[in-house]
XYZ file of C-alpha atoms in Angstrom:
488
model
C -0.144 0.177 0.017
C 1.609 3.532 -0.962
C 1.392 6.259 1.468
C -1.071 8.244 -0.298
C -3.596 5.145 -0.139
C -2.555 4.903 3.629
C -3.388 8.575 4.245
C -6.787 8.203 2.464
C -7.854 5.209 4.702
C -6.675 7.135 7.859
C -8.896 10.163 6.899
C -11.817 7.915 6.153
C -11.579 6.375 9.790
C -11.056 9.778 11.444
C -13.756 11.717 9.687
C -11.790 13.214 6.859
C -9.104 16.177 6.595
C -11.778 18.613 7.668
C -11.937 17.000 11.080
C -8.194 17.625 11.696
C -7.156 20.609 13.720
C -3.603 20.262 13.358
C -1.110 17.135 12.923
C 2.647 16.394 13.775
C 4.849 13.373 14.327
C 7.257 11.944 16.828
C 9.776 9.143 15.992
C 7.079 6.464 15.348
C 3.562 8.064 15.579
C 1.421 10.533 13.750
C -0.292 12.589 16.161
C -3.631 14.122 15.273
C -5.514 16.920 17.070
C -9.220 16.257 16.253
C -12.127 18.762 16.062
C -14.582 16.051 16.890
C -13.374 12.810 18.498
C -16.884 11.157 17.883
C -16.453 10.982 14.056
C -13.422 8.704 14.420
C -14.130 5.009 13.808
C -11.692 3.549 16.040
C -12.142 -0.032 14.965
C -11.497 0.881 11.246
C -8.617 2.927 12.096
C -6.825 0.129 14.267
C -7.531 -2.539 11.418
C -6.068 -0.255 8.538
C -3.193 -1.829 7.027
C 0.053 -0.563 7.790
C -1.329 1.052 11.321
C 0.710 -0.713 13.890
C -1.510 0.417 16.940
C -3.672 3.488 18.095
C -3.273 5.235 21.336
C -6.740 7.043 22.355
C -5.650 10.286 24.264
C -6.141 13.817 24.206
C -4.154 13.774 20.890
C -4.953 10.720 18.742
C -1.736 8.654 18.157
C -1.560 6.571 15.206
C 1.570 4.240 15.381
C 3.029 3.732 11.984
C 6.907 3.196 12.802
C 10.026 5.020 12.523
C 10.314 6.911 9.217
C 6.823 6.018 8.135
C 5.256 8.390 10.783
C 7.267 11.424 9.429
C 6.937 10.411 5.591
C 3.157 10.073 5.948
C 2.710 13.042 8.242
C 4.436 15.366 5.816
C 2.503 14.083 2.763
C -0.668 14.382 4.738
C 0.141 17.988 5.438
C 1.276 18.943 2.131
C -1.501 17.191 0.291
C -4.359 18.609 2.253
C -2.708 21.954 3.431
C -3.079 21.195 7.172
C -1.644 22.764 10.109
C 1.521 21.411 11.578
C 1.361 21.162 15.346
C 4.225 21.527 17.695
C 6.641 18.682 18.352
C 5.091 16.469 20.952
C 6.988 15.378 24.115
C 8.103 11.858 23.726
C 10.343 9.277 25.373
C 14.039 9.833 24.076
C 14.785 6.290 24.637
C 11.859 5.304 22.301
C 13.580 5.688 18.835
C 14.504 3.666 15.777
C 12.340 0.755 16.604
C 8.943 -0.679 15.192
C 6.252 -1.262 17.623
C 4.920 -4.641 17.303
C 1.255 -5.230 16.532
C 1.233 -7.958 19.085
C 1.828 -5.825 22.134
C 0.660 -2.425 21.164
C -2.988 -2.959 22.514
C -1.678 -4.003 25.920
C 1.480 -1.605 26.712
C 0.217 1.282 25.108
C -3.006 1.335 26.874
C -1.100 0.808 30.324
C 1.301 3.557 29.473
C -1.575 6.067 28.834
C -3.235 5.038 31.990
C -0.043 5.444 33.978
C 0.496 9.182 32.346
C -3.095 10.179 32.978
C -2.890 9.128 36.626
C 0.100 11.606 37.147
C -0.495 15.031 38.588
C 0.540 17.761 36.600
C 2.844 19.381 39.264
C 5.073 22.334 38.362
C 8.180 20.247 38.566
C 6.585 17.702 36.232
C 5.261 20.703 33.886
C 9.102 21.887 34.008
C 10.693 18.432 33.138
C 8.267 18.084 30.018
C 9.329 21.706 28.888
C 12.967 20.627 29.177
C 12.099 17.237 27.197
C 10.172 19.304 24.391
C 13.372 21.371 23.924
C 15.873 18.545 23.564
C 13.745 15.742 22.090
C 13.629 17.206 18.639
C 17.406 17.509 18.544
C 17.871 13.861 19.399
C 18.507 12.727 15.627
C 21.032 15.479 15.264
C 22.682 14.513 18.757
C 22.880 10.934 17.732
C 24.471 11.582 14.345
C 26.828 14.233 15.310
C 27.940 11.775 18.252
C 28.615 9.113 15.861
C 30.586 11.196 13.575
C 32.562 12.741 16.279
C 33.186 9.153 17.671
C 34.499 7.855 14.317
C 36.433 10.946 13.675
C 38.264 10.148 17.029
C 38.782 6.284 16.316
C 40.220 7.362 12.711
C 42.510 9.810 14.487
C 43.752 7.006 16.938
C 44.370 4.756 13.817
C 46.303 7.301 12.016
C 48.538 7.978 15.208
C 49.070 4.296 15.664
C 49.993 4.077 12.095
C 47.264 1.141 11.390
C 45.912 3.384 8.632
C 47.671 6.065 6.556
C 47.076 8.426 3.475
C 45.154 11.388 2.651
C 42.163 9.490 2.048
C 41.869 8.623 5.828
C 43.009 11.963 6.989
C 40.272 13.530 4.749
C 37.722 11.300 6.274
C 38.719 12.181 9.619
C 38.434 16.078 8.971
C 34.967 15.257 7.082
C 33.671 13.183 10.193
C 34.988 15.745 12.673
C 33.179 18.696 10.385
C 29.928 16.807 10.560
C 30.290 16.290 14.216
C 31.370 19.787 15.114
C 28.526 21.399 12.859
C 25.865 20.398 15.564
C 27.889 19.763 18.748
C 29.993 23.236 18.375
C 26.980 25.076 18.001
C 24.508 23.137 20.452
C 23.691 26.368 22.382
C 22.331 27.862 19.262
C 19.904 24.974 18.738
C 18.839 25.094 22.288
C 18.162 28.560 21.928
C 15.861 28.102 18.756
C 13.984 25.371 20.270
C 13.536 27.236 23.516
C 12.232 30.030 21.947
C 9.508 27.715 20.375
C 8.419 26.597 23.785
C 8.502 29.960 25.272
C 6.487 31.555 22.562
C 9.473 33.913 21.499
C 10.876 34.614 18.117
C 12.889 31.619 17.171
C 15.639 33.403 15.603
C 16.123 35.656 18.389
C 16.451 32.850 20.663
C 19.242 31.193 18.492
C 20.837 34.551 18.850
C 20.924 34.330 22.431
C 22.304 30.804 22.249
C 24.974 32.079 19.826
C 25.961 34.911 22.031
C 26.959 32.739 24.872
C 29.593 31.044 22.683
C 30.690 34.102 20.665
C 34.388 35.001 20.781
C 33.749 38.671 21.218
C 32.253 37.605 24.795
C 35.771 37.266 25.931
C 36.753 40.793 25.064
C 33.739 41.925 26.862
C 34.507 40.001 29.969
C 37.894 41.261 30.056
C 36.865 44.761 29.898
C 34.891 44.091 32.701
C 37.573 42.337 34.615
C 35.541 39.117 34.687
C 37.903 37.207 32.642
C 40.732 35.060 33.867
C 43.319 34.798 31.090
C 45.611 32.166 33.160
C 42.545 29.972 33.977
C 40.099 30.721 31.319
C 37.854 27.884 32.750
C 37.789 29.699 36.291
C 36.638 32.882 34.673
C 33.460 34.504 36.084
C 32.385 35.033 32.372
C 33.659 33.321 29.263
C 32.205 31.596 26.183
C 30.010 28.927 27.110
C 29.850 29.863 30.765
C 26.367 28.606 32.094
C 26.052 26.318 29.246
C 22.671 25.197 28.183
C 21.103 26.060 31.544
C 22.023 29.845 30.953
C 20.697 29.709 27.397
C 17.293 28.187 28.359
C 17.112 30.892 31.338
C 18.185 33.501 28.830
C 15.494 32.707 26.307
C 12.723 32.633 28.968
C 13.789 36.118 29.959
C 13.852 36.972 26.203
C 10.323 35.805 25.823
C 8.899 37.912 28.623
C 10.759 41.024 27.462
C 9.483 40.384 23.873
C 6.050 40.409 24.957
C 6.493 43.679 26.906
C 8.188 45.531 24.463
C 5.828 44.491 21.472
C 2.706 45.451 23.687
C 4.060 48.909 23.970
C 5.510 49.456 20.448
C 3.374 50.948 17.761
C 2.726 48.316 14.918
C 4.641 50.566 12.442
C 7.949 50.340 14.275
C 7.540 46.802 15.719
C 9.763 44.964 13.185
C 12.739 47.423 14.186
C 12.149 48.411 17.460
C 10.899 45.109 19.172
C 13.857 42.911 18.139
C 16.481 45.452 18.931
C 15.478 46.487 22.307
C 14.408 42.941 23.394
C 18.002 41.844 22.301
C 19.728 44.793 23.973
C 18.093 44.245 27.409
C 18.510 40.466 27.219
C 21.980 40.558 26.227
C 23.000 42.917 28.993
C 21.149 40.436 31.443
C 22.795 37.388 29.769
C 26.266 38.727 30.231
C 26.052 40.542 33.547
C 23.699 38.141 35.273
C 22.462 35.046 33.801
C 25.682 33.617 32.490
C 27.716 34.039 35.754
C 24.947 32.820 37.900
C 24.194 29.739 35.907
C 27.654 28.983 35.422
C 28.288 29.153 39.138
C 25.292 26.491 39.273
C 26.541 24.341 36.586
C 30.029 24.222 38.219
C 28.626 23.060 41.479
C 26.738 20.593 39.607
C 29.493 19.227 37.638
C 31.696 18.954 40.764
C 28.992 17.157 42.617
C 28.598 14.648 39.702
C 32.394 14.159 39.832
C 31.995 13.138 43.346
C 30.067 10.157 42.455
C 30.264 9.549 38.553
C 33.915 10.683 38.092
C 35.045 9.140 41.394
C 38.398 7.337 41.204
C 37.305 5.372 44.250
C 36.183 1.946 42.826
C 33.646 1.453 45.714
C 32.066 4.660 45.131
C 31.855 4.049 41.475
C 30.057 0.645 41.893
C 27.711 1.921 44.433
C 26.798 4.844 42.508
C 26.501 2.906 39.218
C 24.283 0.174 40.782
C 22.053 2.685 42.435
C 21.566 4.835 39.295
C 20.580 1.971 37.056
C 18.496 0.521 39.738
C 16.391 3.490 40.467
C 15.999 4.720 36.677
C 13.093 2.719 35.644
C 10.956 4.249 38.548
C 12.026 7.686 37.425
C 10.807 6.830 33.861
C 7.676 5.926 35.394
C 7.175 9.246 37.163
C 8.329 11.080 34.167
C 11.424 12.517 36.071
C 13.965 10.907 33.572
C 13.608 14.191 31.234
C 15.279 16.339 33.894
C 18.583 14.405 33.329
C 18.691 15.597 29.778
C 20.477 18.814 30.788
C 22.999 16.991 32.942
C 23.846 15.021 29.771
C 24.494 18.097 27.972
C 26.463 19.593 30.777
C 28.784 16.391 31.045
C 29.224 16.582 27.279
C 30.089 20.390 27.319
C 32.426 20.158 30.341
C 33.918 16.876 30.083
C 33.752 15.919 26.397
C 31.737 12.798 27.087
C 28.529 11.514 28.836
C 29.021 8.972 31.446
C 25.629 9.020 32.823
C 23.725 7.844 29.814
C 25.635 4.675 29.587
C 24.832 3.770 33.080
C 21.164 4.528 32.915
C 21.204 2.494 29.748
C 21.585 -0.523 31.741
C 18.140 -0.296 33.136
C 16.560 -1.332 29.738
C 18.830 -4.315 29.734
C 17.595 -5.424 33.246
C 13.916 -5.430 31.790
C 14.966 -7.875 28.990
C 16.403 -10.280 31.441
C 13.278 -9.909 33.614
C 11.341 -10.481 30.432
C 13.095 -13.766 29.494
C 12.586 -15.264 33.199
C 8.852 -14.513 32.910
C 8.583 -15.890 29.387
C 9.966 -19.256 30.848
C 7.521 -19.127 33.369
C 4.605 -18.337 31.005
C 5.426 -21.338 29.136
C 5.450 -23.426 32.104
C 1.664 -22.181 32.885
C 0.883 -22.274 29.158
C 0.138 -18.777 29.055
C 0.101 -18.188 25.326
C -1.094 -14.597 25.576
C 1.975 -13.393 27.753
C 4.256 -15.485 25.622
C 3.087 -13.542 22.638
C 3.394 -10.251 24.191
C 7.170 -10.805 25.390
C 8.050 -12.447 22.019
C 6.965 -9.196 20.363
C 8.370 -6.835 22.741
C 11.781 -8.511 23.477
C 13.366 -7.357 19.898
C 12.530 -3.734 20.943
C 13.935 -4.407 24.369
C 17.310 -5.456 22.874
C 17.310 -2.407 20.771
C 16.904 -0.234 23.718
C 13.074 0.530 23.634
C 11.536 -0.683 27.035
C 8.190 0.509 26.919
C 6.459 -2.628 25.619
C 8.264 -4.628 28.379
C 7.577 -2.024 31.106
C 3.979 -1.281 30.493
C 2.966 -4.842 28.846
C 4.881 -7.083 31.416
C 6.908 -6.132 34.107
C 4.707 -3.231 35.664
C 1.424 -4.980 35.387
C 3.128 -7.788 37.430
C 4.658 -5.574 39.859
C 7.405 -7.654 41.161
C 9.526 -8.080 38.143
C 9.394 -4.221 37.615
C 11.704 -4.151 40.971
C 13.632 -7.268 40.128
C 14.462 -5.842 36.802
C 16.081 -2.824 38.365
C 17.776 -4.681 40.853
C 19.334 -6.907 38.200
C 20.220 -3.791 36.133
C 22.195 -2.357 38.748
C 25.145 -4.883 38.453
C 25.335 -3.786 34.729
C 25.340 -0.162 35.721
C 28.031 -0.662 38.494
C 30.453 -2.600 35.953
C 29.916 0.351 33.236
C 30.756 3.015 35.969
C 33.654 1.112 37.331
C 35.032 0.899 33.911
C 34.696 4.480 33.084
C 32.494 4.072 30.184
C 31.544 7.404 28.299
C 29.436 8.412 25.101
C 29.746 10.738 22.720
C 26.147 11.650 22.643
C 22.915 10.099 23.968
C 19.772 8.595 22.360
C 18.337 5.260 22.229
C 19.995 2.713 24.412
C 20.379 -1.244 24.148
C 22.653 -2.759 21.712
C 21.972 0.168 19.081
C 23.790 2.711 21.627
C 27.234 0.766 21.152
C 28.538 2.973 18.102
C 27.513 5.985 20.516
C 30.433 4.949 23.003
C 34.117 6.010 22.828
C 35.715 3.318 20.850
C 38.019 1.959 23.497
C 34.786 1.662 25.639
C 32.254 -0.061 23.369
C 33.277 -3.544 24.604
C 32.874 -2.597 28.022
C 29.344 -1.155 27.539
C 28.476 -4.237 25.651
C 29.908 -6.408 28.757
C 27.525 -4.327 30.856
C 24.428 -4.936 28.976
C 25.285 -8.783 29.070
C 25.740 -8.613 32.972
C 22.285 -6.533 33.271
C 20.616 -9.060 30.990
C 21.703 -11.763 33.346
C 21.270 -9.840 36.375
C 17.530 -9.026 35.549
C 17.158 -12.908 34.827
C 18.526 -14.092 38.103
C 16.956 -11.524 40.229
C 13.439 -12.283 38.795
C 13.974 -16.054 39.003
C 14.845 -15.643 42.631
C 12.039 -13.427 43.768
C 9.306 -14.720 41.656
C 7.270 -17.852 41.155
C 5.129 -19.268 38.328
C 2.094 -18.605 40.127
C 3.029 -14.629 40.486
C 1.620 -14.777 36.734
C -1.888 -15.370 37.926
C -2.511 -11.410 37.282
C -1.750 -11.857 33.499
C -3.177 -15.255 32.969
């Protein structure tokens, strides 16, 4: 079936293009905001060929799979001249994997129930806002990280004289260029996306991000006596000071100032006066207050992380790695994991690599081990339905997408949700002990191996295996076949 035929079938089931208020997509789903939900023929939509599943929520979510979701959404918008909605908040770990028809109805429904039961506290709204800023950048983060890692690997091979010649040197430079094109200007992209979320002009948000890394900032800091030429990193004000935290705060301030200035500016002068005055005020606040203060906070956070994550004490490394991996799944369940994204970015900016992401990635591997143990129990009890769910969800689990296993298997059973985390902790302890770092963050599981620094890839893989085994053993120790009665 062609994309156009799929689009027509979807439109028929949801009440036509005229029933669509706006539409957008995430990695695997088309998300449709409808004018009248009563016009939807849900059974027809769920049975449409190439539709992998449907989640009934405030925004109708039609699961089409990676790649297909974007292509079909783009064609739908172009063909019928529809409004494109804002990029949705989605799980950063749920990328690059098809959602199996065999488990969609179970785990997605459970997930939505869990989400809807959460109270929208200010903290959670703030975390979701952070997620909305960074999630659209994940494909670029992954690509840039891969290119940077490959550039580093080729550079090492050249230095060791394993390879030589202009071809390899040219390849190294090209990969470095591609990686730097995003990671080197990460602050600008953060500024643009922050402006989208705060309702500011996107280009002005990008300028705030660019200001934080622009070379003239050093001249300005020197003039004010805030720059330490002997130890630039200890300067009160310098390029990159405050990192993305400063950029996000700066763009939030920009959004407030822009609205006030525009409100008091005559329409005929708006195009000139509003951006000029807004940027002037925001710029002064950025260099005089926001960057120094957020830089101070960022330095404290980095130093605190180094006490645990970067500790040279093997006992501390093992304990911190175990605890972080073991508690990550409850954080995902509560929606708190989005708050870790700025920490990833701070580590990347300050340390050149991310050590927290590889440790937390072990949590999904613990789920896989637990699911395998449950599968064996399901076979013993001849539970065909549970076997089918696990069989469909395991490939996604190995590739780093844990939602089908969490919401379809371990969370409904309760006990294995805990044992999976306890088992994952062993993999996290190993990864932390071996100092594994990644060049970016994104999907976990086996597909994250290329994101690791070349000399740490093998240790990341060993960590996954340990987490698989740990999740399996802990689940076998604390569960009995009779515990599956909930899903019989």
